[in-house]
Amino acid sequence: MKIFFVIAVFISLATESLFTAAQDTMSRGSQGMATAAAVLQARRTFIFLDFTENTWVHRPEDVNTRFVSGGFNANLMYEIFIVKNVFTFAPGISYSNVTVKNNADVVYVPDQGNDRGYTQLMPIPEGRDYRVSKISTSYFDIPLEFHIRIKPEMRGRNLWLAPGFRAGWMIGNFWKYDGDGAGGYNVKYKVYRIENLENFHYGVSVRAGYYKFGLYAYYSL
């Protein structure tokens, strides 16, 4: 089902911890210990918490998405200096959830010539009352970013920019529906393991902010 081209906007909260060794404990140490300390001082770990608003592009005709379609990313990133305090490379790991509220049923259509058949989104007919129809997907991701700091000497008041890339594997999905069912009765259910979704996703990103707060945008390819 080729509908999961997702664009998301994120509000990010970043916290950092700098791994260091005390200078006075290294002053009388061996050369090998001093080298290890220098390596540790050249790397930082970051936790980015991204709260997301998601939508689809290239969606089927008459399928619309709702404005409030929240999700989140929990990112742990490891920063390696290329130009100290100015330009760094940051690989990491991430758990992400993308939820998109929409006006469609998820319909599996069997195909006599294909054992898998296919899955499509069918707009909910006018006149049928429903409260929720949403598709939620979860991924284990590998994000890669380049961090560029502007005026890094201004601790706590520096601007930064972080273009990047991320790729990941789907670890779960479901469709949730709450509304009228057959015969006009109210029904509420979840359908797990939706058939024919793309398991692998990847895309480009950009992060920009001030101190520990910022905006993050991701476009899935």
PDB file of C-alpha atoms in Angstrom:
ATOM      1  CA  MET A   1       0.000   0.000   0.000  1.00  0.00           C
ATOM      2  CA  LYS A   2       1.949   2.997  -1.290  1.00  0.00           C
ATOM      3  CA  ILE A   3       0.374   5.618   0.971  1.00  0.00           C
ATOM      4  CA  PHE A   4       2.968   5.973   3.676  1.00  0.00           C
ATOM      5  CA  PHE A   5       4.786   9.002   2.387  1.00  0.00           C
ATOM      6  CA  VAL A   6       4.743  10.963   5.632  1.00  0.00           C
ATOM      7  CA  ILE A   7       5.791  14.514   6.368  1.00  0.00           C
ATOM      8  CA  ALA A   8       6.056  15.451  10.012  1.00  0.00           C
ATOM      9  CA  VAL A   9       6.900  18.519  12.047  1.00  0.00           C
ATOM     10  CA  PHE A  10       8.484  18.081  15.451  1.00  0.00           C
ATOM     11  CA  ILE A  11       9.000  20.175  18.561  1.00  0.00           C
ATOM     12  CA  SER A  12      12.209  18.903  20.150  1.00  0.00           C
ATOM     13  CA  LEU A  13      13.588  18.912  23.676  1.00  0.00           C
ATOM     14  CA  ALA A  14      17.265  17.995  23.861  1.00  0.00           C
ATOM     15  CA  THR A  15      19.348  17.135  26.880  1.00  0.00           C
ATOM     16  CA  GLU A  16      23.038  16.376  26.750  1.00  0.00           C
ATOM     17  CA  SER A  17      25.682  14.745  28.892  1.00  0.00           C
ATOM     18  CA  LEU A  18      29.387  15.261  28.261  1.00  0.00           C
ATOM     19  CA  PHE A  19      31.626  12.335  29.117  1.00  0.00           C
ATOM     20  CA  THR A  20      34.839  13.774  30.632  1.00  0.00           C
ATOM     21  CA  ALA A  21      37.680  12.714  32.853  1.00  0.00           C
ATOM     22  CA  ALA A  22      39.081  15.090  35.463  1.00  0.00           C
ATOM     23  CA  GLN A  23      42.264  16.762  34.275  1.00  0.00           C
ATOM     24  CA  ASP A  24      44.062  16.401  37.602  1.00  0.00           C
ATOM     25  CA  THR A  25      43.538  12.628  37.658  1.00  0.00           C
ATOM     26  CA  MET A  26      45.104  12.332  34.216  1.00  0.00           C
ATOM     27  CA  SER A  27      48.111  14.596  34.762  1.00  0.00           C
ATOM     28  CA  ARG A  28      50.218  11.752  36.205  1.00  0.00           C
ATOM     29  CA  GLY A  29      48.639   8.943  34.142  1.00  0.00           C
ATOM     30  CA  SER A  30      50.124   7.029  31.273  1.00  0.00           C
ATOM     31  CA  GLN A  31      50.004   8.282  27.687  1.00  0.00           C
ATOM     32  CA  GLY A  32      47.393   5.630  26.886  1.00  0.00           C
ATOM     33  CA  MET A  33      45.087   6.884  29.637  1.00  0.00           C
ATOM     34  CA  ALA A  34      45.496  10.481  28.467  1.00  0.00           C
ATOM     35  CA  THR A  35      44.569   9.441  24.923  1.00  0.00           C
ATOM     36  CA  ALA A  36      41.454   7.657  26.197  1.00  0.00           C
ATOM     37  CA  ALA A  37      40.387  10.763  28.103  1.00  0.00           C
ATOM     38  CA  ALA A  38      40.819  12.903  25.001  1.00  0.00           C
ATOM     39  CA  VAL A  39      38.621  10.518  23.030  1.00  0.00           C
ATOM     40  CA  LEU A  40      35.895  10.650  25.669  1.00  0.00           C
ATOM     41  CA  GLN A  41      36.023  14.448  25.773  1.00  0.00           C
ATOM     42  CA  ALA A  42      35.453  14.558  22.004  1.00  0.00           C
ATOM     43  CA  ARG A  43      32.049  12.863  22.156  1.00  0.00           C
ATOM     44  CA  ARG A  44      28.656  13.713  23.650  1.00  0.00           C
ATOM     45  CA  THR A  45      25.392  11.841  23.964  1.00  0.00           C
ATOM     46  CA  PHE A  46      22.066  13.533  23.263  1.00  0.00           C
ATOM     47  CA  ILE A  47      18.472  12.583  23.971  1.00  0.00           C
ATOM     48  CA  PHE A  48      15.981  14.213  21.605  1.00  0.00           C
ATOM     49  CA  LEU A  49      12.259  13.887  22.345  1.00  0.00           C
ATOM     50  CA  ASP A  50      10.219  14.801  19.264  1.00  0.00           C
ATOM     51  CA  PHE A  51       6.457  15.389  19.474  1.00  0.00           C
ATOM     52  CA  THR A  52       5.023  15.078  16.003  1.00  0.00           C
ATOM     53  CA  GLU A  53       2.183  16.229  13.786  1.00  0.00           C
ATOM     54  CA  ASN A  54       1.861  13.861  10.805  1.00  0.00           C
ATOM     55  CA  THR A  55       0.189  13.765   7.426  1.00  0.00           C
ATOM     56  CA  TRP A  56       0.329  11.812   4.151  1.00  0.00           C
ATOM     57  CA  VAL A  57       1.219  13.054   0.728  1.00  0.00           C
ATOM     58  CA  HIS A  58       0.318  11.222  -2.520  1.00  0.00           C
ATOM     59  CA  ARG A  59      -2.725   9.821  -0.723  1.00  0.00           C
ATOM     60  CA  PRO A  60      -5.648   8.254  -2.605  1.00  0.00           C
ATOM     61  CA  GLU A  61      -8.297  10.556  -4.024  1.00  0.00           C
ATOM     62  CA  ASP A  62     -10.965  11.616  -1.482  1.00  0.00           C
ATOM     63  CA  VAL A  63      -8.866  10.364   1.446  1.00  0.00           C
ATOM     64  CA  ASN A  64      -8.152  13.209   3.863  1.00  0.00           C
ATOM     65  CA  THR A  65      -6.058  13.402   7.012  1.00  0.00           C
ATOM     66  CA  ARG A  66      -6.946  15.182  10.248  1.00  0.00           C
ATOM     67  CA  PHE A  67      -4.929  18.102  11.563  1.00  0.00           C
ATOM     68  CA  VAL A  68      -4.282  16.606  14.988  1.00  0.00           C
ATOM     69  CA  SER A  69      -2.442  13.369  14.177  1.00  0.00           C
ATOM     70  CA  GLY A  70       0.177  13.037  16.846  1.00  0.00           C
ATOM     71  CA  GLY A  71       3.208  10.821  17.255  1.00  0.00           C
ATOM     72  CA  PHE A  72       6.644  10.912  18.819  1.00  0.00           C
ATOM     73  CA  ASN A  73      10.308   9.968  18.425  1.00  0.00           C
ATOM     74  CA  ALA A  74      12.625   9.000  21.270  1.00  0.00           C
ATOM     75  CA  ASN A  75      16.173   9.461  19.961  1.00  0.00           C
ATOM     76  CA  LEU A  76      19.504   8.602  21.590  1.00  0.00           C
ATOM     77  CA  MET A  77      22.371  10.117  19.595  1.00  0.00           C
ATOM     78  CA  TYR A  78      26.140   9.975  19.945  1.00  0.00           C
ATOM     79  CA  GLU A  79      27.957  13.109  18.836  1.00  0.00           C
ATOM     80  CA  ILE A  80      31.472  12.954  17.345  1.00  0.00           C
ATOM     81  CA  PHE A  81      33.402  16.180  16.793  1.00  0.00           C
ATOM     82  CA  ILE A  82      34.685  16.947  13.306  1.00  0.00           C
ATOM     83  CA  VAL A  83      35.420  20.623  14.031  1.00  0.00           C
ATOM     84  CA  LYS A  84      35.313  20.948  17.817  1.00  0.00           C
ATOM     85  CA  ASN A  85      32.207  22.706  19.154  1.00  0.00           C
ATOM     86  CA  VAL A  86      31.219  23.816  15.640  1.00  0.00           C
ATOM     87  CA  PHE A  87      30.613  20.826  13.342  1.00  0.00           C
ATOM     88  CA  THR A  88      29.830  17.282  14.505  1.00  0.00           C
ATOM     89  CA  PHE A  89      28.514  13.979  13.178  1.00  0.00           C
ATOM     90  CA  ALA A  90      25.790  12.301  15.253  1.00  0.00           C
ATOM     91  CA  PRO A  91      24.627   8.711  14.618  1.00  0.00           C
ATOM     92  CA  GLY A  92      22.012   7.191  16.893  1.00  0.00           C
ATOM     93  CA  ILE A  93      19.078   4.883  17.525  1.00  0.00           C
ATOM     94  CA  SER A  94      15.407   5.803  17.782  1.00  0.00           C
ATOM     95  CA  TYR A  95      11.946   4.446  18.517  1.00  0.00           C
ATOM     96  CA  SER A  96       9.287   6.298  16.517  1.00  0.00           C
ATOM     97  CA  ASN A  97       5.517   6.214  16.314  1.00  0.00           C
ATOM     98  CA  VAL A  98       3.563   7.772  13.438  1.00  0.00           C
ATOM     99  CA  THR A  99      -0.222   8.057  13.826  1.00  0.00           C
ATOM    100  CA  VAL A 100      -2.423   9.541  11.106  1.00  0.00           C
ATOM    101  CA  LYS A 101      -6.147  10.143  11.640  1.00  0.00           C
ATOM    102  CA  ASN A 102      -8.115   9.936   8.413  1.00  0.00           C
ATOM    103  CA  ASN A 103     -11.551   9.420   6.833  1.00  0.00           C
ATOM    104  CA  ALA A 104     -11.009   5.943   5.393  1.00  0.00           C
ATOM    105  CA  ASP A 105     -11.584   2.237   5.940  1.00  0.00           C
ATOM    106  CA  VAL A 106      -8.657  -0.145   5.504  1.00  0.00           C
ATOM    107  CA  VAL A 107      -9.888  -2.783   3.074  1.00  0.00           C
ATOM    108  CA  TYR A 108      -8.101  -5.991   2.116  1.00  0.00           C
ATOM    109  CA  VAL A 109      -9.031  -7.151  -1.382  1.00  0.00           C
ATOM    110  CA  PRO A 110      -8.136 -10.775  -2.201  1.00  0.00           C
ATOM    111  CA  ASP A 111      -6.798 -11.448  -5.671  1.00  0.00           C
ATOM    112  CA  GLN A 112      -7.483 -14.788  -7.302  1.00  0.00           C
ATOM    113  CA  GLY A 113      -4.163 -14.633  -9.127  1.00  0.00           C
ATOM    114  CA  ASN A 114      -2.141 -13.447  -6.159  1.00  0.00           C
ATOM    115  CA  ASP A 115      -2.170 -15.124  -2.761  1.00  0.00           C
ATOM    116  CA  ARG A 116      -1.448 -11.819  -0.991  1.00  0.00           C
ATOM    117  CA  GLY A 117      -4.092  -9.712  -2.698  1.00  0.00           C
ATOM    118  CA  TYR A 118      -3.781  -6.002  -1.972  1.00  0.00           C
ATOM    119  CA  THR A 119      -4.815  -3.426   0.633  1.00  0.00           C
ATOM    120  CA  GLN A 120      -6.379  -0.049  -0.053  1.00  0.00           C
ATOM    121  CA  LEU A 121      -7.919   2.928   1.722  1.00  0.00           C
ATOM    122  CA  MET A 122     -11.597   3.438   0.925  1.00  0.00           C
ATOM    123  CA  PRO A 123     -13.203   6.773   1.941  1.00  0.00           C
ATOM    124  CA  ILE A 124     -15.899   6.303   4.590  1.00  0.00           C
ATOM    125  CA  PRO A 125     -19.289   6.918   2.887  1.00  0.00           C
ATOM    126  CA  GLU A 126     -21.112  10.134   3.703  1.00  0.00           C
ATOM    127  CA  GLY A 127     -23.849   9.560   6.238  1.00  0.00           C
ATOM    128  CA  ARG A 128     -21.934   6.953   8.239  1.00  0.00           C
ATOM    129  CA  ASP A 129     -21.166   8.361  11.670  1.00  0.00           C
ATOM    130  CA  TYR A 130     -17.695   7.682  13.091  1.00  0.00           C
ATOM    131  CA  ARG A 131     -15.497   9.218  15.742  1.00  0.00           C
ATOM    132  CA  VAL A 132     -12.060   7.777  14.998  1.00  0.00           C
ATOM    133  CA  SER A 133     -10.342   6.127  12.074  1.00  0.00           C
ATOM    134  CA  LYS A 134      -6.577   6.141  12.381  1.00  0.00           C
ATOM    135  CA  ILE A 135      -3.537   4.160  11.306  1.00  0.00           C
ATOM    136  CA  SER A 136      -0.573   3.888  13.656  1.00  0.00           C
ATOM    137  CA  THR A 137       2.879   2.550  12.742  1.00  0.00           C
ATOM    138  CA  SER A 138       5.948   2.071  14.960  1.00  0.00           C
ATOM    139  CA  TYR A 139       9.576   1.825  13.819  1.00  0.00           C
ATOM    140  CA  PHE A 140      13.055   1.091  15.070  1.00  0.00           C
ATOM    141  CA  ASP A 141      15.158   3.759  13.337  1.00  0.00           C
ATOM    142  CA  ILE A 142      18.788   4.657  12.743  1.00  0.00           C
ATOM    143  CA  PRO A 143      19.078   8.471  12.517  1.00  0.00           C
ATOM    144  CA  LEU A 144      22.229  10.169  11.182  1.00  0.00           C
ATOM    145  CA  GLU A 145      22.708  13.919  11.584  1.00  0.00           C
ATOM    146  CA  PHE A 146      25.323  16.617  11.076  1.00  0.00           C
ATOM    147  CA  HIS A 147      25.189  19.277  13.814  1.00  0.00           C
ATOM    148  CA  ILE A 148      26.301  22.816  12.974  1.00  0.00           C
ATOM    149  CA  ARG A 149      26.510  25.326  15.836  1.00  0.00           C
ATOM    150  CA  ILE A 150      26.421  29.075  15.355  1.00  0.00           C
ATOM    151  CA  LYS A 151      28.344  31.033  18.024  1.00  0.00           C
ATOM    152  CA  PRO A 152      29.113  27.899  20.085  1.00  0.00           C
ATOM    153  CA  GLU A 153      31.021  29.997  22.656  1.00  0.00           C
ATOM    154  CA  MET A 154      27.685  31.497  23.774  1.00  0.00           C
ATOM    155  CA  ARG A 155      26.775  28.632  26.072  1.00  0.00           C
ATOM    156  CA  GLY A 156      23.018  28.371  26.460  1.00  0.00           C
ATOM    157  CA  ARG A 157      22.398  30.971  23.750  1.00  0.00           C
ATOM    158  CA  ASN A 158      23.721  29.307  20.618  1.00  0.00           C
ATOM    159  CA  LEU A 159      21.761  28.551  17.439  1.00  0.00           C
ATOM    160  CA  TRP A 160      22.203  25.211  15.690  1.00  0.00           C
ATOM    161  CA  LEU A 161      21.245  23.449  12.453  1.00  0.00           C
ATOM    162  CA  ALA A 162      21.193  19.695  11.860  1.00  0.00           C
ATOM    163  CA  PRO A 163      20.480  18.217   8.410  1.00  0.00           C
ATOM    164  CA  GLY A 164      20.179  14.444   8.452  1.00  0.00           C
ATOM    165  CA  PHE A 165      18.847  11.111   7.241  1.00  0.00           C
ATOM    166  CA  ARG A 166      17.030   8.271   8.964  1.00  0.00           C
ATOM    167  CA  ALA A 167      16.012   4.754   8.024  1.00  0.00           C
ATOM    168  CA  GLY A 168      14.149   2.112   9.957  1.00  0.00           C
ATOM    169  CA  TRP A 169      12.189  -1.109  10.139  1.00  0.00           C
ATOM    170  CA  MET A 170       8.526  -1.334  11.097  1.00  0.00           C
ATOM    171  CA  ILE A 171       7.993  -3.231  14.346  1.00  0.00           C
ATOM    172  CA  GLY A 172       4.223  -2.791  14.685  1.00  0.00           C
ATOM    173  CA  ASN A 173       1.072  -1.283  13.168  1.00  0.00           C
ATOM    174  CA  PHE A 174      -2.685  -1.151  13.638  1.00  0.00           C
ATOM    175  CA  TRP A 175      -5.855   0.458  12.325  1.00  0.00           C
ATOM    176  CA  LYS A 176      -8.324   1.715  14.957  1.00  0.00           C
ATOM    177  CA  TYR A 177     -11.968   2.410  14.139  1.00  0.00           C
ATOM    178  CA  ASP A 178     -14.750   3.719  16.389  1.00  0.00           C
ATOM    179  CA  GLY A 179     -18.131   4.396  14.770  1.00  0.00           C
ATOM    180  CA  ASP A 180     -21.131   2.902  13.021  1.00  0.00           C
ATOM    181  CA  GLY A 181     -20.807  -0.651  11.763  1.00  0.00           C
ATOM    182  CA  ALA A 182     -23.019  -3.065   9.878  1.00  0.00           C
ATOM    183  CA  GLY A 183     -26.703  -2.626  10.723  1.00  0.00           C
ATOM    184  CA  GLY A 184     -26.076   0.782  12.254  1.00  0.00           C
ATOM    185  CA  TYR A 185     -24.669  -0.606  15.503  1.00  0.00           C
ATOM    186  CA  ASN A 186     -21.751   1.176  17.112  1.00  0.00           C
ATOM    187  CA  VAL A 187     -18.496  -0.776  16.927  1.00  0.00           C
ATOM    188  CA  LYS A 188     -14.990  -0.169  18.200  1.00  0.00           C
ATOM    189  CA  TYR A 189     -12.027  -2.310  17.206  1.00  0.00           C
ATOM    190  CA  LYS A 190      -8.341  -2.473  16.288  1.00  0.00           C
ATOM    191  CA  VAL A 191      -6.911  -4.432  13.390  1.00  0.00           C
ATOM    192  CA  TYR A 192      -3.257  -5.369  13.902  1.00  0.00           C
ATOM    193  CA  ARG A 193      -0.640  -6.410  11.327  1.00  0.00           C
ATOM    194  CA  ILE A 194      -2.199  -4.607   8.352  1.00  0.00           C
ATOM    195  CA  GLU A 195      -1.404  -6.491   5.164  1.00  0.00           C
ATOM    196  CA  ASN A 196       0.920  -5.101   2.481  1.00  0.00           C
ATOM    197  CA  LEU A 197       2.431  -2.150   4.309  1.00  0.00           C
ATOM    198  CA  GLU A 198       6.023  -1.264   3.480  1.00  0.00           C
ATOM    199  CA  ASN A 199       8.181  -2.667   6.292  1.00  0.00           C
ATOM    200  CA  PHE A 200      11.224  -0.489   5.545  1.00  0.00           C
ATOM    201  CA  HIS A 201      11.213   3.293   5.413  1.00  0.00           C
ATOM    202  CA  TYR A 202      13.817   6.008   4.978  1.00  0.00           C
ATOM    203  CA  GLY A 203      13.881   9.746   4.453  1.00  0.00           C
ATOM    204  CA  VAL A 204      15.608  13.091   4.919  1.00  0.00           C
ATOM    205  CA  SER A 205      15.357  15.409   7.899  1.00  0.00           C
ATOM    206  CA  VAL A 206      16.414  18.805   9.169  1.00  0.00           C
ATOM    207  CA  ARG A 207      16.585  20.021  12.744  1.00  0.00           C
ATOM    208  CA  ALA A 208      17.073  23.648  13.805  1.00  0.00           C
ATOM    209  CA  GLY A 209      16.838  25.332  17.152  1.00  0.00           C
ATOM    210  CA  TYR A 210      18.051  27.551  19.947  1.00  0.00           C
ATOM    211  CA  TYR A 211      19.821  26.031  22.953  1.00  0.00           C
ATOM    212  CA  LYS A 212      17.867  22.832  23.819  1.00  0.00           C
ATOM    213  CA  PHE A 213      14.631  23.574  21.947  1.00  0.00           C
ATOM    214  CA  GLY A 214      13.850  23.473  18.250  1.00  0.00           C
ATOM    215  CA  LEU A 215      11.824  22.324  15.283  1.00  0.00           C
ATOM    216  CA  TYR A 216      12.391  19.160  13.302  1.00  0.00           C
ATOM    217  CA  ALA A 217      10.958  18.178   9.923  1.00  0.00           C
ATOM    218  CA  TYR A 218      11.098  14.750   8.290  1.00  0.00           C
ATOM    219  CA  TYR A 219      10.044  13.707   4.801  1.00  0.00           C
ATOM    220  CA  SER A 220       9.796   9.990   4.134  1.00  0.00           C
ATOM    221  CA  LEU A 221      10.957   8.839   0.705  1.00  0.00           C
TER     222      LEU A 221
END
